[in-house]
Amino acid sequence: MNWAKGRATKGRGTSFKGALVYVLHDKDAQSSERVGFVDLHNLATDNPHQAWREMKALCDAADELKQRSGIKATGRKLTKPVYAFTLNWHEADNPDPAHMRETAIDALRALGMENLQAVIVEHTDRPHKHVHVIVNLVNPETGQAASLSNDAHKLDRWADDYEQTWGVIRSPARRAKFQALDNGIKPPKRAVNAKTREEWQATKRLNGEKAKERAAEIRTAYAAYVAKLKAAHGDAAKIRSMEADKLWNAYRADRKAVNDRYKPFIDAIWKSKRTKPPHPSTEQAWRDIEESAEWKELGRAQFAQRRLFNARERSLLGAVGNAVRLHSASLKERGGLGKLFKLMISPAERRKQFQQHQEAQKQGLRQRQAQFRKMRADTLKAARRVELARLSQDFEKSREAMKARHASEIAAQRTAWRLLAEDRQEIWSDYHKTFRIPEPEQGWAGQEKTRRDQFQDAASGHDRTEARPAPRRKPDNEKEVAGRPNRQGWRARRSAAEHKADGSYRERDRGKGDDSGGRSRQRDRHDPD
């Protein structure tokens, strides 16, 4: 069992939404394939995607909760209310979701956060089982922020107790550390480097020259290969760009050719004044002849109507007849009798009405011919649209094929770069293994003492390496002593009577007889305990 917090954030954050969006989705995606079970602890909502709102609301109401609980709202404001950590099982372990959920709650209990809001999320994207725990540090009853003092030590102790409980020690170094601490001795450290400082520095200088030469060789070899690869890939990119431009320009040229082929025929349909008549064998020439014939026929009919109208105007009865005919032609208009009377008494009004009638006939012919022209132009435009659509389909097919070909080329280039990176990483890894010179460590090697410890032991007559009596740890089922917290891993401070009982009690110099007023002197930090 191992636990972990973010290296950069150290398990602290400011956004509940950001933390939950990360754990409830796949990395850099909106899917949730890696999410296993989700457990909402001390939350009213059943929707994990809305849990951040409840957590934020509690954080915003912290001052009000403090006021209700009679706690002064003093001290620094809580700027990072999010606390996050992960619990990681060994790959050989296979806990079920219920066990993982209970283990996460037990870890919260070890931190003193069992009453806080938390979201426990399982991820299945790694070979080992692990859960993410997102905690709101604000107490929902008092509004105070939970203490994170020695949280790493508490989690370390809890993980060690967990492994002892299940009888499988996955971290021997951690077990040795806490065993030494429980026995009152310093934890064992790694052995001191056998080489002296002078030998180590000489080896470092020698290997440093060789390392520089080898590093220069690696960089030179890879620089030439990278330059060659960049040039080849750059040329390939230019060829792809030229191919795409060529395809697009060909498509534009084909569209222009189709438009240029249809445009003269469409323009010829609407052209009213021609400098010269079209070719006699074309369809437009026959259409012009038909339109000219219609206009000539209308002109002859209107000429006959004008002659008849002028002849009738010479007699009274003819004028009355003209007025009646003009009135009957405009019966749809309002003011019938008044208009008829006006037509009978006014020759100018009759002539004006007659001219308007003939102009309406011309306008009607123009509209009929324009509608017929529009029908012919729409037929040509529809044929043009069909050809343009066919060109567009061919262009899309060619472009998709070109894209697929370019994508395969780019994938091959990325594969080449990835293989180069892997090869370079392997070369540099071998380089670091060959030329790495570890720094000689200073400290304890098993039970080995430093000169300062030997001097202090000789001065005090007390051997620091002797194992002190292990303090008695209360079993879990023992009742809690009044005034002392009953939490796992806690050891009570030994009293003077207990020290006297086992012979480890030593009197301290209280400074009697001096001017310190009975106060103890200031202890030097190097004094023995």
XYZ file of C-alpha atoms in Angstrom:
529
model
C 0.000 0.000 0.000
C 1.345 3.395 -0.988
C -0.120 6.873 -0.963
C 0.774 9.878 -3.102
C 0.076 13.591 -3.508
C 0.751 15.855 -6.460
C 4.415 16.823 -6.757
C 3.710 20.367 -7.863
C 0.543 21.032 -5.820
C 1.478 18.892 -2.768
C -2.131 17.772 -2.613
C -3.580 21.294 -2.317
C -5.826 23.092 -4.793
C -8.274 25.957 -5.202
C -10.915 24.546 -7.589
C -13.299 21.741 -6.634
C -14.650 21.740 -10.182
C -11.204 21.326 -11.744
C -10.282 18.470 -9.399
C -13.544 16.567 -9.953
C -13.509 17.114 -13.716
C -10.052 15.516 -13.805
C -10.930 12.449 -11.711
C -14.391 11.894 -13.250
C -13.166 11.900 -16.876
C -10.411 10.449 -18.966
C -7.242 12.496 -19.259
C -7.719 15.443 -21.665
C -11.074 14.017 -22.838
C -14.806 14.149 -22.081
C -15.201 10.371 -21.830
C -15.165 8.387 -18.566
C -13.807 4.988 -19.567
C -11.143 4.888 -16.840
C -13.591 5.692 -14.013
C -14.624 2.736 -11.835
C -16.798 3.256 -8.777
C -17.593 6.716 -7.351
C -18.444 7.203 -3.671
C -19.813 10.486 -2.295
C -18.892 10.848 1.374
C -20.886 13.274 3.599
C -22.546 14.838 0.555
C -26.276 15.362 0.036
C -26.210 15.104 -3.761
C -26.219 11.799 -5.642
C -24.716 13.317 -8.814
C -20.895 13.286 -8.680
C -20.720 15.867 -11.497
C -22.628 18.337 -9.283
C -20.738 17.588 -6.046
C -18.338 20.476 -6.631
C -21.234 22.937 -6.326
C -22.117 21.630 -2.842
C -18.452 21.717 -1.800
C -18.052 25.281 -3.038
C -21.267 26.363 -1.295
C -19.937 24.984 2.021
C -16.623 26.768 1.479
C -18.428 30.067 0.806
C -20.523 29.628 3.976
C -17.487 28.987 6.243
C -17.649 32.419 7.949
C -21.366 32.050 8.666
C -20.820 28.567 10.157
C -18.055 29.941 12.384
C -20.377 32.686 13.598
C -23.129 30.190 14.418
C -20.644 27.992 16.293
C -19.317 30.931 18.297
C -15.874 30.808 16.682
C -14.091 34.049 15.820
C -13.386 34.480 12.112
C -9.724 35.341 12.659
C -6.512 34.068 11.167
C -5.534 33.601 7.573
C -8.270 32.943 5.050
C -8.410 29.485 3.522
C -7.281 30.000 -0.078
C -6.790 26.318 -0.967
C -9.762 24.347 0.387
C -9.135 21.326 -1.880
C -7.087 18.415 -0.512
C -6.328 15.463 -2.786
C -4.361 12.244 -2.470
C -4.322 8.765 -3.976
C -4.155 5.280 -2.466
C -2.259 2.732 -4.559
C -2.318 -1.019 -4.068
C 0.372 -3.402 -5.271
C -0.184 -5.040 -8.663
C -0.375 -8.424 -6.946
C -3.227 -7.191 -4.723
C -6.762 -7.376 -6.087
C -9.111 -5.586 -3.663
C -12.811 -5.342 -4.482
C -14.610 -1.960 -4.701
C -16.126 -2.351 -1.219
C -12.684 -2.905 0.338
C -11.202 0.036 -1.585
C -14.047 2.284 -0.434
C -13.660 1.265 3.226
C -9.878 1.668 3.017
C -10.227 5.228 1.665
C -12.641 6.116 4.500
C -10.208 4.601 7.011
C -7.430 6.793 5.567
C -9.683 9.843 6.037
C -10.248 8.701 9.622
C -6.485 8.518 10.182
C -6.187 12.117 8.969
C -9.067 13.231 11.192
C -11.193 14.029 8.118
C -13.918 11.393 8.479
C -16.580 14.117 9.028
C -15.558 16.207 5.986
C -17.008 16.147 2.496
C -15.097 13.832 0.182
C -15.393 12.191 -3.233
C -13.702 8.797 -3.740
C -13.123 7.767 -7.363
C -11.556 4.571 -8.668
C -9.414 4.671 -11.829
C -8.767 1.617 -13.970
C -6.186 3.035 -16.399
C -3.158 1.598 -14.556
C -2.060 -2.004 -13.945
C -2.465 -1.521 -10.176
C -5.641 -0.715 -8.292
C -5.861 2.859 -7.055
C -8.396 5.461 -5.930
C -8.395 9.253 -5.910
C -9.740 11.069 -2.844
C -10.873 14.712 -3.142
C -11.596 16.336 0.254
C -13.174 19.651 1.253
C -11.079 20.945 4.166
C -13.954 23.067 5.545
C -15.755 21.424 8.474
C -19.498 21.319 7.649
C -20.445 21.936 11.310
C -17.986 24.566 12.532
C -16.701 26.100 9.286
C -13.097 25.691 10.420
C -10.397 24.307 8.127
C -9.038 20.872 8.930
C -5.449 20.696 10.134
C -2.871 19.225 7.750
C -0.097 19.069 10.321
C 2.095 16.006 9.701
C -0.380 14.646 7.170
C 2.403 12.821 5.302
C 3.566 11.128 8.525
C -0.003 10.173 9.401
C -0.590 8.627 5.987
C 2.757 6.845 6.196
C 1.909 5.416 9.612
C -1.563 4.436 8.454
C -0.169 2.654 5.361
C 2.299 0.746 7.558
C -0.504 -0.320 9.928
C -2.605 -1.367 6.932
C 0.147 -3.678 5.665
C 0.654 -5.146 9.139
C -3.076 -5.736 9.497
C -3.249 -7.704 6.272
C 0.050 -9.481 6.909
C 1.715 -8.473 3.606
C 4.600 -5.988 3.857
C 4.999 -4.261 0.465
C 7.345 -1.534 1.793
C 10.134 -3.108 3.917
C 11.985 0.197 4.220
C 8.935 1.894 5.718
C 8.369 -1.023 8.124
C 11.989 -0.776 9.260
C 11.630 2.969 9.777
C 8.560 2.717 12.006
C 9.953 -0.280 13.863
C 13.013 1.791 14.753
C 10.850 4.780 15.760
C 8.657 2.577 17.948
C 11.804 1.265 19.701
C 13.114 4.787 20.311
C 16.110 4.602 17.981
C 16.990 6.356 14.767
C 15.781 4.711 11.565
C 18.506 2.960 9.549
C 19.939 4.828 6.582
C 21.714 3.758 3.473
C 25.339 2.691 3.807
C 28.025 5.318 3.456
C 29.957 5.306 0.186
C 33.105 3.217 0.602
C 35.242 5.696 -1.326
C 36.887 8.658 0.296
C 36.065 12.149 -0.810
C 39.378 12.500 -2.675
C 38.892 9.196 -4.488
C 35.353 10.162 -5.414
C 36.420 13.561 -6.756
C 39.220 11.995 -8.810
C 36.833 9.439 -10.292
C 34.347 12.193 -11.009
C 36.962 14.275 -12.878
C 38.106 11.292 -14.911
C 34.607 10.202 -15.802
C 33.669 13.825 -16.408
C 36.137 14.131 -19.298
C 34.999 10.840 -20.768
C 31.370 11.797 -20.267
C 31.877 15.089 -22.103
C 33.540 13.323 -25.038
C 30.791 10.687 -25.199
C 28.065 13.310 -24.919
C 29.653 15.316 -27.739
C 29.748 12.187 -29.919
C 26.075 11.451 -29.239
C 24.997 15.026 -29.940
C 27.049 15.204 -33.174
C 25.670 11.925 -34.490
C 22.089 12.795 -33.687
C 22.403 16.390 -34.914
C 23.360 15.177 -38.411
C 20.567 12.602 -38.473
C 18.000 15.089 -37.177
C 19.035 17.685 -39.781
C 18.702 15.099 -42.545
C 15.314 13.982 -41.229
C 14.075 17.580 -40.951
C 15.163 18.343 -44.514
C 13.438 15.227 -45.889
C 10.245 15.911 -43.973
C 10.322 19.590 -44.965
C 10.607 18.678 -48.658
C 7.751 16.194 -48.246
C 5.605 18.909 -46.642
C 6.312 21.277 -49.546
C 5.379 18.553 -52.051
C 2.098 17.943 -50.183
C 1.338 21.649 -50.207
C 2.078 21.902 -53.931
C -0.127 18.879 -54.636
C -3.006 20.416 -52.673
C -2.600 23.757 -54.519
C -2.479 21.970 -57.872
C -5.687 20.076 -57.142
C -7.459 23.238 -55.996
C -6.310 25.297 -58.991
C -7.415 22.554 -61.390
C -10.834 22.487 -59.741
C -11.155 26.275 -59.998
C -10.089 26.187 -63.677
C -12.719 23.513 -64.455
C -15.437 25.562 -62.752
C -14.385 28.675 -64.679
C -14.466 26.735 -67.952
C -18.028 25.561 -67.274
C -19.177 29.067 -66.334
C -17.488 30.559 -69.391
C -19.177 27.998 -71.629
C -22.689 28.728 -70.357
C -22.376 32.457 -69.774
C -22.600 33.608 -73.452
C -25.781 31.591 -74.022
C -27.422 32.912 -70.862
C -26.397 36.501 -71.655
C -27.657 36.153 -75.223
C -31.133 35.267 -73.944
C -31.450 38.559 -72.033
C -29.689 40.773 -74.573
C -32.324 43.139 -76.034
C -30.256 45.267 -78.441
C -27.850 43.453 -80.701
C -25.164 45.047 -82.862
C -25.649 42.172 -85.267
C -28.193 39.356 -85.447
C -27.153 35.914 -84.103
C -26.188 33.095 -86.409
C -29.279 31.891 -88.370
C -28.692 28.230 -87.448
C -28.762 28.826 -83.667
C -31.776 28.449 -81.424
C -31.484 32.034 -80.272
C -31.875 33.251 -83.867
C -35.231 31.388 -84.137
C -36.298 32.833 -80.769
C -35.450 36.348 -81.997
C -37.471 35.774 -85.154
C -40.487 34.590 -83.141
C -40.266 37.582 -80.798
C -39.916 40.010 -83.696
C -42.957 38.418 -85.384
C -44.999 38.837 -82.202
C -44.044 42.511 -81.983
C -44.870 43.096 -85.636
C -48.227 41.442 -85.240
C -48.994 43.525 -82.158
C -47.878 46.690 -84.005
C -50.207 45.961 -86.935
C -53.114 45.271 -84.611
C -52.535 48.479 -82.641
C -52.173 50.475 -85.891
C -55.571 49.208 -87.027
C -57.049 50.053 -83.609
C -55.692 53.608 -83.821
C -57.132 54.134 -87.325
C -60.526 52.866 -86.195
C -60.398 54.999 -83.023
C -59.505 58.146 -84.994
C -62.289 57.485 -87.541
C -64.907 57.153 -84.779
C -63.756 60.317 -83.126
C -64.960 62.313 -86.136
C -68.667 61.711 -85.338
C -70.664 62.053 -82.143
C -71.918 58.470 -82.171
C -68.387 57.186 -82.842
C -67.030 59.221 -79.920
C -69.760 57.765 -77.668
C -68.855 54.276 -78.945
C -65.185 54.855 -78.180
C -66.089 56.019 -74.668
C -68.265 52.953 -74.052
C -65.571 50.554 -75.358
C -62.853 52.180 -73.245
C -65.131 52.106 -70.193
C -66.008 48.429 -70.713
C -62.276 47.639 -70.998
C -61.701 49.232 -67.554
C -64.814 48.047 -65.646
C -62.606 46.592 -62.901
C -61.590 50.112 -61.852
C -63.656 52.171 -59.380
C -65.835 55.206 -60.293
C -67.770 53.676 -63.203
C -70.551 56.229 -64.102
C -68.456 59.289 -63.347
C -65.602 57.985 -65.434
C -67.949 57.083 -68.320
C -69.410 60.607 -68.262
C -65.898 62.069 -68.263
C -64.934 59.902 -71.248
C -68.042 61.058 -73.176
C -67.389 64.754 -72.741
C -63.554 64.800 -72.983
C -61.781 63.773 -76.233
C -58.389 64.189 -74.507
C -59.416 61.751 -71.765
C -60.585 59.216 -74.361
C -57.273 59.460 -76.279
C -55.306 59.167 -73.040
C -57.270 56.100 -72.005
C -56.775 54.555 -75.448
C -52.985 55.080 -75.314
C -52.842 53.523 -71.861
C -54.733 50.515 -73.162
C -52.249 50.024 -76.014
C -49.288 50.464 -73.627
C -50.753 47.773 -71.374
C -50.864 45.423 -74.367
C -47.148 46.095 -75.039
C -46.273 45.548 -71.374
C -48.139 42.259 -71.384
C -46.182 41.063 -74.413
C -42.901 42.115 -72.751
C -43.776 40.140 -69.619
C -44.719 37.027 -71.582
C -41.488 37.139 -73.549
C -39.425 37.832 -70.383
C -41.044 34.852 -68.640
C -40.260 32.649 -71.586
C -36.668 33.925 -71.621
C -36.382 33.205 -67.901
C -37.548 29.638 -68.475
C -34.874 29.117 -71.117
C -32.177 30.736 -68.885
C -33.225 28.578 -65.913
C -32.865 25.479 -68.067
C -29.296 26.451 -68.948
C -28.523 27.335 -65.328
C -29.835 23.964 -64.134
C -27.600 22.185 -66.641
C -24.678 24.290 -65.437
C -25.423 23.409 -61.801
C -25.409 19.711 -62.673
C -21.984 19.971 -64.271
C -20.633 22.043 -61.347
C -21.994 19.514 -58.843
C -20.311 16.692 -60.739
C -17.046 18.639 -60.705
C -17.446 19.266 -56.946
C -18.017 15.553 -56.263
C -14.951 14.589 -58.273
C -12.929 17.219 -56.437
C -14.095 15.969 -53.019
C -13.176 12.390 -53.894
C -9.746 13.443 -55.106
C -9.206 15.613 -52.028
C -10.229 12.825 -49.611
C -7.853 10.406 -51.351
C -5.110 13.024 -51.162
C -5.816 13.634 -47.454
C -5.636 9.911 -46.698
C -2.338 9.651 -48.561
C -0.942 12.704 -46.771
C -2.136 11.365 -43.391
C -0.295 8.088 -43.967
C 2.863 10.002 -44.891
C 2.588 12.196 -41.779
C 1.994 9.107 -39.596
C 5.106 7.519 -41.051
C 7.074 10.689 -40.288
C 5.791 10.757 -36.701
C 6.741 7.110 -36.324
C 10.230 7.958 -37.504
C 10.493 10.778 -34.951
C 9.137 8.556 -32.181
C 11.627 5.811 -32.989
C 14.376 8.408 -33.034
C 13.289 9.698 -29.615
C 13.160 6.178 -28.175
C 16.570 5.360 -29.583
C 18.010 8.612 -28.264
C 16.431 8.053 -24.850
C 17.945 4.568 -24.703
C 21.373 5.898 -25.682
C 21.243 8.652 -23.045
C 19.969 6.192 -20.439
C 22.982 3.989 -21.065
C 25.148 7.092 -20.931
C 23.808 8.096 -17.505
C 24.188 4.552 -16.191
C 27.782 4.429 -17.385
C 28.946 7.842 -16.136
C 26.773 8.381 -13.077
C 28.874 8.860 -9.934
C 26.711 8.904 -6.790
C 27.426 11.573 -4.195
C 28.956 10.065 -1.036
C 26.347 10.203 1.712
C 26.978 11.424 5.250
C 25.011 9.864 8.042
C 24.330 6.641 9.838
C 25.089 3.284 8.257
C 23.052 0.768 10.218
C 24.195 1.276 13.846
C 27.368 3.242 12.889
C 27.863 6.453 14.914
C 29.226 9.837 13.985
C 32.003 11.468 16.000
C 29.552 13.899 17.563
C 27.360 11.041 18.788
C 30.400 9.198 20.182
C 31.500 12.348 22.026
C 28.045 12.927 23.481
C 27.761 9.280 24.556
C 31.162 9.497 26.304
C 30.219 12.770 28.048
C 26.827 11.576 29.249
C 27.652 7.954 29.952
C 24.587 6.928 27.937
C 24.748 4.767 24.801
C 22.472 6.255 22.142
C 22.327 2.981 20.211
C 20.828 1.058 23.100
C 17.262 0.207 22.449
C 14.915 2.135 24.661
C 11.911 0.321 26.121
C 9.174 0.221 23.561
C 6.239 2.375 24.643
C 3.048 0.540 25.278
C 0.580 1.008 22.430
C -3.063 0.757 23.333
C -5.105 -1.860 21.492
C -7.922 -0.616 19.294
C -10.614 -2.020 21.569
C -9.251 -0.242 24.713
C -11.347 2.652 25.945
C -10.181 6.163 25.290
C -8.390 7.864 28.155
C -10.063 11.085 29.247
C -8.422 14.107 27.702
C -6.279 12.087 25.243
C -7.187 11.358 21.616
C -7.568 7.662 20.810
C -6.214 7.439 17.305
C -4.042 4.840 15.708
C -0.295 5.564 15.831
C -0.507 7.991 18.786
C 1.900 7.492 21.682
C 1.355 9.210 25.031
C 4.210 11.278 26.475
C 5.889 9.376 29.347
C 5.749 10.960 32.756
C 8.627 11.486 35.191
C 7.338 8.605 37.353
C 7.510 6.211 34.401
C 11.085 7.348 33.652
C 12.042 6.796 37.318
C 10.462 3.338 37.263
C 12.629 2.078 34.404
C 15.771 3.967 35.496
C 15.903 6.389 32.562
C 15.092 9.498 34.623
C 17.789 12.174 34.791
C 17.608 15.417 36.686
C 18.207 18.620 34.780
C 20.136 21.627 35.927
C 17.467 24.159 36.899
C 19.936 26.972 37.436
C 19.655 27.223 41.223
C 21.800 29.854 42.843
C 22.078 32.127 39.819
C 20.109 35.196 38.829
C 17.763 33.420 36.484
C 14.933 33.470 39.007
C 14.634 29.711 39.170
C 14.082 29.315 35.450
C 15.846 26.610 33.532
C 18.767 27.651 31.451
C 18.496 27.795 27.675
C 19.419 24.402 26.340
C 21.833 23.976 23.518
C 20.370 22.077 20.630
C 23.366 19.724 20.659
C 22.915 18.785 24.329
C 22.061 15.129 24.917
C 18.519 14.308 25.986
